[in-house]
mmCIF file of N, CA and C in Angstrom:
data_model
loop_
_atom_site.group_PDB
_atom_site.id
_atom_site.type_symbol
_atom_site.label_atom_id
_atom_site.label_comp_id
_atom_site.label_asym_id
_atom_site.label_seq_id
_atom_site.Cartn_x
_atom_site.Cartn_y
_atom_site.Cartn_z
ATOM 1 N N UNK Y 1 0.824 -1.196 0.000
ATOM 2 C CA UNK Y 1 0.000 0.000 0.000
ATOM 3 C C UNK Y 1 0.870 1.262 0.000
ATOM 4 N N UNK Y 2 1.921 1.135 0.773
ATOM 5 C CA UNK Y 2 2.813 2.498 0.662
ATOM 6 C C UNK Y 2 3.556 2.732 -0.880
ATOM 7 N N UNK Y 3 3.883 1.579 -1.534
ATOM 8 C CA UNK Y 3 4.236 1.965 -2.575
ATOM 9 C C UNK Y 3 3.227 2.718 -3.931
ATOM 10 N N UNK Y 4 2.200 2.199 -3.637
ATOM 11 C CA UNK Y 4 0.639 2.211 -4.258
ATOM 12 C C UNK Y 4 0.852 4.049 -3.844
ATOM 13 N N UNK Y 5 0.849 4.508 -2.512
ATOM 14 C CA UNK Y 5 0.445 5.613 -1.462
ATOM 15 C C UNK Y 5 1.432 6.722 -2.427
ATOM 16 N N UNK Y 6 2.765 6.169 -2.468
ATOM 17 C CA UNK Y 6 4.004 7.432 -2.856
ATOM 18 C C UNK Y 6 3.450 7.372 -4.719
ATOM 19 N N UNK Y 7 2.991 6.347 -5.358
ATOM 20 C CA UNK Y 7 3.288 6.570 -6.573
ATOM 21 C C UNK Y 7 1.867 7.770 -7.137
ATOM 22 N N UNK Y 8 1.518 7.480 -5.968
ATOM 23 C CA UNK Y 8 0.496 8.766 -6.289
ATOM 24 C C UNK Y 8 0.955 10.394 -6.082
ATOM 25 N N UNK Y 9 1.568 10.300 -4.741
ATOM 26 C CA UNK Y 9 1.782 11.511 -4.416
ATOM 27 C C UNK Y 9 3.215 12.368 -5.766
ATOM 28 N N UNK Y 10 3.962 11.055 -6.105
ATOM 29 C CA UNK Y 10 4.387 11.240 -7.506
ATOM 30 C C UNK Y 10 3.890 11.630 -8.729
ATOM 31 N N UNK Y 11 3.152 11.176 -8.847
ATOM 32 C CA UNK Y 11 2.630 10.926 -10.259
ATOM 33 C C UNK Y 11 1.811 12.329 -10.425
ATOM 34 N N UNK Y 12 0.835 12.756 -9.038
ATOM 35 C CA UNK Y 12 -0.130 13.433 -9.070
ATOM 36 C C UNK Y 12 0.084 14.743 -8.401
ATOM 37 N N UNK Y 13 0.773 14.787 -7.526
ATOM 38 C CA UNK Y 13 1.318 16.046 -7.003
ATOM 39 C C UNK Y 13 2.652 16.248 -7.393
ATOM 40 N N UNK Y 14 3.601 15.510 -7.840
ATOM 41 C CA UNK Y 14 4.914 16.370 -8.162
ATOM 42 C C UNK Y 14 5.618 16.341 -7.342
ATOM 43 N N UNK Y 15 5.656 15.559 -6.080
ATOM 44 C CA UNK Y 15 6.056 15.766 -4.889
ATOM 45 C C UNK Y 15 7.441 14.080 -5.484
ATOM 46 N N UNK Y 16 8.549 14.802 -4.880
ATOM 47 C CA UNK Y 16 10.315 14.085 -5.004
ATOM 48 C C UNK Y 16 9.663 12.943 -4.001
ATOM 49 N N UNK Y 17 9.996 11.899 -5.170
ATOM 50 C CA UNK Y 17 10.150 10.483 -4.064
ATOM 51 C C UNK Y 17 10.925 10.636 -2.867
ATOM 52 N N UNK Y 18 12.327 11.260 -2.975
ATOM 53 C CA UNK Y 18 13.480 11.449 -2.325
ATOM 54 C C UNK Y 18 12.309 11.731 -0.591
ATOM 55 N N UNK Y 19 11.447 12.843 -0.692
ATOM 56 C CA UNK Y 19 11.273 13.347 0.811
ATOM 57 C C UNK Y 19 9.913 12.501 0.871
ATOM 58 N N UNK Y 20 9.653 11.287 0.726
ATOM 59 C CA UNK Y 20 8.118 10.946 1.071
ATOM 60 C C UNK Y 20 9.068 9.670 1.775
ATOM 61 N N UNK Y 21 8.750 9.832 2.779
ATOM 62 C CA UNK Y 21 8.939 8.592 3.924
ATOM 63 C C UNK Y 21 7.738 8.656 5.274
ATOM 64 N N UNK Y 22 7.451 7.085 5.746
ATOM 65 C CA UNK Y 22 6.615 7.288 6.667
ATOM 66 C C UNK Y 22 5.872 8.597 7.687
ATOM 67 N N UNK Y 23 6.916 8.447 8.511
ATOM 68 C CA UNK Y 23 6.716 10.004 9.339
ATOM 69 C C UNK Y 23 7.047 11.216 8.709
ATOM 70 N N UNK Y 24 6.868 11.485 7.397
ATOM 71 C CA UNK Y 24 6.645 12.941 6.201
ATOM 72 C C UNK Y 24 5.647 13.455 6.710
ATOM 73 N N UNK Y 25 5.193 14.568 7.399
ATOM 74 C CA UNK Y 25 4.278 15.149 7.775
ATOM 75 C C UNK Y 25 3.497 15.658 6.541
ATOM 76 N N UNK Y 26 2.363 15.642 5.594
ATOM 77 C CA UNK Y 26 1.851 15.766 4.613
ATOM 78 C C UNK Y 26 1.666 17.364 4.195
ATOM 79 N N UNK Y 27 1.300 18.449 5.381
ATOM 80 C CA UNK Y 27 1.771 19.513 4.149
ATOM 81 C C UNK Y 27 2.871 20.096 5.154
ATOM 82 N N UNK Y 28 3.645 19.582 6.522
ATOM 83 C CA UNK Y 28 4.580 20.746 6.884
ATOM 84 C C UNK Y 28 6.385 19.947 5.849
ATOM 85 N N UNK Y 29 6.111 18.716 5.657
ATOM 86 C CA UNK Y 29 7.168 18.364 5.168
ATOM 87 C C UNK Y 29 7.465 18.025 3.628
ATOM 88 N N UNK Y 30 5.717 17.569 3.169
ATOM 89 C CA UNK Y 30 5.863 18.037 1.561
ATOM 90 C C UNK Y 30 5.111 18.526 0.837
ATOM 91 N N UNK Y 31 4.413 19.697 1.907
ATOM 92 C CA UNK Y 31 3.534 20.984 1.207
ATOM 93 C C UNK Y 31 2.267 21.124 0.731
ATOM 94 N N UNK Y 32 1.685 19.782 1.286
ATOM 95 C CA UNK Y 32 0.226 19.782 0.573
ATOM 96 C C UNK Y 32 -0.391 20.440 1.234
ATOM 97 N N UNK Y 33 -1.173 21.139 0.716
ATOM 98 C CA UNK Y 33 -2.186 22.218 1.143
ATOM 99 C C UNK Y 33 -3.646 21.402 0.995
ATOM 100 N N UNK Y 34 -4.561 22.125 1.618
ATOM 101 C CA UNK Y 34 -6.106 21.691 1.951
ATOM 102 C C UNK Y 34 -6.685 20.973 0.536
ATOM 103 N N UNK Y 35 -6.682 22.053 -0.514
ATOM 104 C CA UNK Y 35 -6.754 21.960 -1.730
ATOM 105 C C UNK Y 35 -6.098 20.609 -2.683
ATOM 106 N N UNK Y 36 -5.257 20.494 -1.867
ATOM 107 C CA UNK Y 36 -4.089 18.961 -2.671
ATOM 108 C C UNK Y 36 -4.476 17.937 -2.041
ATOM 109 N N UNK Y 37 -4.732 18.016 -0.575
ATOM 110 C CA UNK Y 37 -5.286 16.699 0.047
ATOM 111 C C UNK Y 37 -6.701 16.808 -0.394
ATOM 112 N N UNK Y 38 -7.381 17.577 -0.587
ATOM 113 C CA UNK Y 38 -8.587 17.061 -0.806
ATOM 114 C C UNK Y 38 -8.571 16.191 -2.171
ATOM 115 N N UNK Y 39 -7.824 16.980 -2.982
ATOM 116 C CA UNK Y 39 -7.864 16.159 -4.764
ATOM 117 C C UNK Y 39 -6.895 14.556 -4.419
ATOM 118 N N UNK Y 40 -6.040 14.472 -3.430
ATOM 119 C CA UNK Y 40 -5.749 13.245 -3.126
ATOM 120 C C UNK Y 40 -6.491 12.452 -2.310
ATOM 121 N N UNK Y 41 -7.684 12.811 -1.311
ATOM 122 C CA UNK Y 41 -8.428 11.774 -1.047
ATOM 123 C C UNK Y 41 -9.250 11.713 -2.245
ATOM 124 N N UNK Y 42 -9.610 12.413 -2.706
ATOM 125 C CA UNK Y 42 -10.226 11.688 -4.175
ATOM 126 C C UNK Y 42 -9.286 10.798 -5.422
ATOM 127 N N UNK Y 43 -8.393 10.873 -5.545
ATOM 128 C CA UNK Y 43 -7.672 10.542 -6.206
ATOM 129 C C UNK Y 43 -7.186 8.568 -5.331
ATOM 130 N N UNK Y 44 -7.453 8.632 -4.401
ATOM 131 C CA UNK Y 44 -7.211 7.264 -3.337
ATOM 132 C C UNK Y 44 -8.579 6.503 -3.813
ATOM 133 N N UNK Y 45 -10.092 7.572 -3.471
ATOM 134 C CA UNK Y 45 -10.674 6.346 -3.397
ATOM 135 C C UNK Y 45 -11.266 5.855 -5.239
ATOM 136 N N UNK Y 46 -10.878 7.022 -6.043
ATOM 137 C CA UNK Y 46 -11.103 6.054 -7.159
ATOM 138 C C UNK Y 46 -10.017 5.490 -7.403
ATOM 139 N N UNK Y 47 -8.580 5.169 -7.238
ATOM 140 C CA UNK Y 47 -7.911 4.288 -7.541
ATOM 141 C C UNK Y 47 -7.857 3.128 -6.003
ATOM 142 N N UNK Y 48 -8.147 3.226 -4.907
ATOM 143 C CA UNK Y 48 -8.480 1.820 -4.061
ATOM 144 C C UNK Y 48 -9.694 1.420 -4.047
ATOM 145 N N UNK Y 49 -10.575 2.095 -4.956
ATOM 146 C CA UNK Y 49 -11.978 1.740 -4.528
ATOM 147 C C UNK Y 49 -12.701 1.308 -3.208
ATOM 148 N N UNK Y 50 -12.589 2.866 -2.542
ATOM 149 C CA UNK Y 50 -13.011 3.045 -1.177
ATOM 150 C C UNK Y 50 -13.574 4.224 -1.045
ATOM 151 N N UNK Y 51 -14.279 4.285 0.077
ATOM 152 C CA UNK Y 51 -14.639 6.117 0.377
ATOM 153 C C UNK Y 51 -14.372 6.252 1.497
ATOM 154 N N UNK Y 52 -13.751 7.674 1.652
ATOM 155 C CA UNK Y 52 -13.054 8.096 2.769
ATOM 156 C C UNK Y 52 -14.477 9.202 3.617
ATOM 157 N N UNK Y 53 -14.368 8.610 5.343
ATOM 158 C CA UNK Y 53 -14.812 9.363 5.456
ATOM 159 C C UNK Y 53 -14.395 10.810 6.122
ATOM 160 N N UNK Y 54 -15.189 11.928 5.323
ATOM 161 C CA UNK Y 54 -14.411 13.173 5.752
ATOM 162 C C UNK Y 54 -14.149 13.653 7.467
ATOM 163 N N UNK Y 55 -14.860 12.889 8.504
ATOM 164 C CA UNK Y 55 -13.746 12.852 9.270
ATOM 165 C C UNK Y 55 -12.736 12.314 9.431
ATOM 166 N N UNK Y 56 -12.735 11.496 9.031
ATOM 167 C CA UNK Y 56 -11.348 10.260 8.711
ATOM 168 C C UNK Y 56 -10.139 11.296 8.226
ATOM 169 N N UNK Y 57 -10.399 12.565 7.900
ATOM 170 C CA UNK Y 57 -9.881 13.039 6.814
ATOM 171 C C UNK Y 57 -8.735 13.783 7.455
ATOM 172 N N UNK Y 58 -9.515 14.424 8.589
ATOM 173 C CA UNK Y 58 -8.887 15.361 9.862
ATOM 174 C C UNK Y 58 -7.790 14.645 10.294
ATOM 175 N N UNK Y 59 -7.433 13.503 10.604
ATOM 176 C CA UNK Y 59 -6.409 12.727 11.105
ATOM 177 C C UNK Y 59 -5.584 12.481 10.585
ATOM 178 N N UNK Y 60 -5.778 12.879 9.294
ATOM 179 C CA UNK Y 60 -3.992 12.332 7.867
ATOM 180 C C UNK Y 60 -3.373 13.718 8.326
ATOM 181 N N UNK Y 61 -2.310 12.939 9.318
ATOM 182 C CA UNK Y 61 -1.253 14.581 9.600
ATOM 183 C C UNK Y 61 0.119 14.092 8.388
ATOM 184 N N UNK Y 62 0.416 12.442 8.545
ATOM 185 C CA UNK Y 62 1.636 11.735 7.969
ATOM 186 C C UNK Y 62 1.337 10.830 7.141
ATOM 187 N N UNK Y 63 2.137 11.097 6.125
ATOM 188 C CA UNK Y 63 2.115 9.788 5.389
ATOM 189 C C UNK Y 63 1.691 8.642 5.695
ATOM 190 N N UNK Y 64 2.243 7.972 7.041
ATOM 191 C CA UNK Y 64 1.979 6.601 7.960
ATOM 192 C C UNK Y 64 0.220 6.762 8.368
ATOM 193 N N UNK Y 65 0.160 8.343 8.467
ATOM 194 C CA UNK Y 65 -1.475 7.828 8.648
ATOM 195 C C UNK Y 65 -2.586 7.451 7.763
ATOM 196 N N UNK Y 66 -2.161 8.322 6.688
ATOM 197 C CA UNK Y 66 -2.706 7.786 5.157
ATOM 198 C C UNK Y 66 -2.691 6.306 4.754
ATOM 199 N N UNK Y 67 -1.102 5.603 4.804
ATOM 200 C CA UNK Y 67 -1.005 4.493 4.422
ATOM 201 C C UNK Y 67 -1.756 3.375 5.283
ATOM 202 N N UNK Y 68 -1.768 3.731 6.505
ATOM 203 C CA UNK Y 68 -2.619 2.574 7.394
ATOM 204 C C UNK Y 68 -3.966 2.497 7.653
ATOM 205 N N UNK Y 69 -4.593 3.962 7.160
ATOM 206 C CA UNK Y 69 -5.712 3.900 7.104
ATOM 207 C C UNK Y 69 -5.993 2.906 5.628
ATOM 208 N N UNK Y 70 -5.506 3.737 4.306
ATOM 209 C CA UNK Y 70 -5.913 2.757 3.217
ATOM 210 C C UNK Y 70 -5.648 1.187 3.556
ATOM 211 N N UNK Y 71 -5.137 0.906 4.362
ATOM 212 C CA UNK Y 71 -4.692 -0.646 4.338
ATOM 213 C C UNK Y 71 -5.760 -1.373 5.759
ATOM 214 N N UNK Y 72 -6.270 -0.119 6.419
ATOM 215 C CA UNK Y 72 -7.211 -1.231 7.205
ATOM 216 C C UNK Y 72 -8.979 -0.944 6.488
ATOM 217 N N UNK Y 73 -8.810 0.038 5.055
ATOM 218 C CA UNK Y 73 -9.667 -0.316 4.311
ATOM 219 C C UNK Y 73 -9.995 -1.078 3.603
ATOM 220 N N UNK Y 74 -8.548 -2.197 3.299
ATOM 221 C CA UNK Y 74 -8.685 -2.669 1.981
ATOM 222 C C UNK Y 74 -8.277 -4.014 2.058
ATOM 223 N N UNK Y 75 -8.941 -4.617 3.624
ATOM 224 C CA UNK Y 75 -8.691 -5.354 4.298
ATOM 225 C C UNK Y 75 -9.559 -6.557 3.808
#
C-alpha cells in the first residue's frame, strides 16, 4: 500500500520520491495544502476503490497515517 500511497503523491502532485517517507508530515514536510489533500483523497478512493470518510480526513497529519488507514480499508 505504501508503494501504491508514494506513486500517487508522484505521479499526481509532483512531490520528489526522495522526501516521502513514513513520518513525512503531509503539508509541513511536503507541502500539501487543503486543496491537494482534498484532490488526493479523491484521487485514493477512485484508484483503491473506497470512500473516505471526511472525518477520517482530519487525522492524515503523515504519510503513515494515510497508508494505514488505506490498508485497514482494503482489508
Amino acid at each position: 500500500m505504501y508503494e501504491k500511497f508514494v506513486e500517487l503523491l508522484v505521479e499526481e502532485l509532483q512531490i520528489d520520491r526522495e522526501d516521502i517517507k513514513m513520518e513525512a508530515e503531509l503539508s509541513g514536510d511536503l507541502g500539501i495544502n487543503s486543496i491537494e489533500l482534498a484532490d488526493l483523497v479523491m484521487l485514493c478512493e477512485d484508484k483503491f476503490g473506497i470512500e473516505i470518510n471526511d472525518d477520517d480526513i482530519r487525522n492524515f497529519t503523515t504519510v503513515a497515517d494515510v497508508v494505514n488507514y488505506l490498508e485497514t480499508l482494503n482489508k
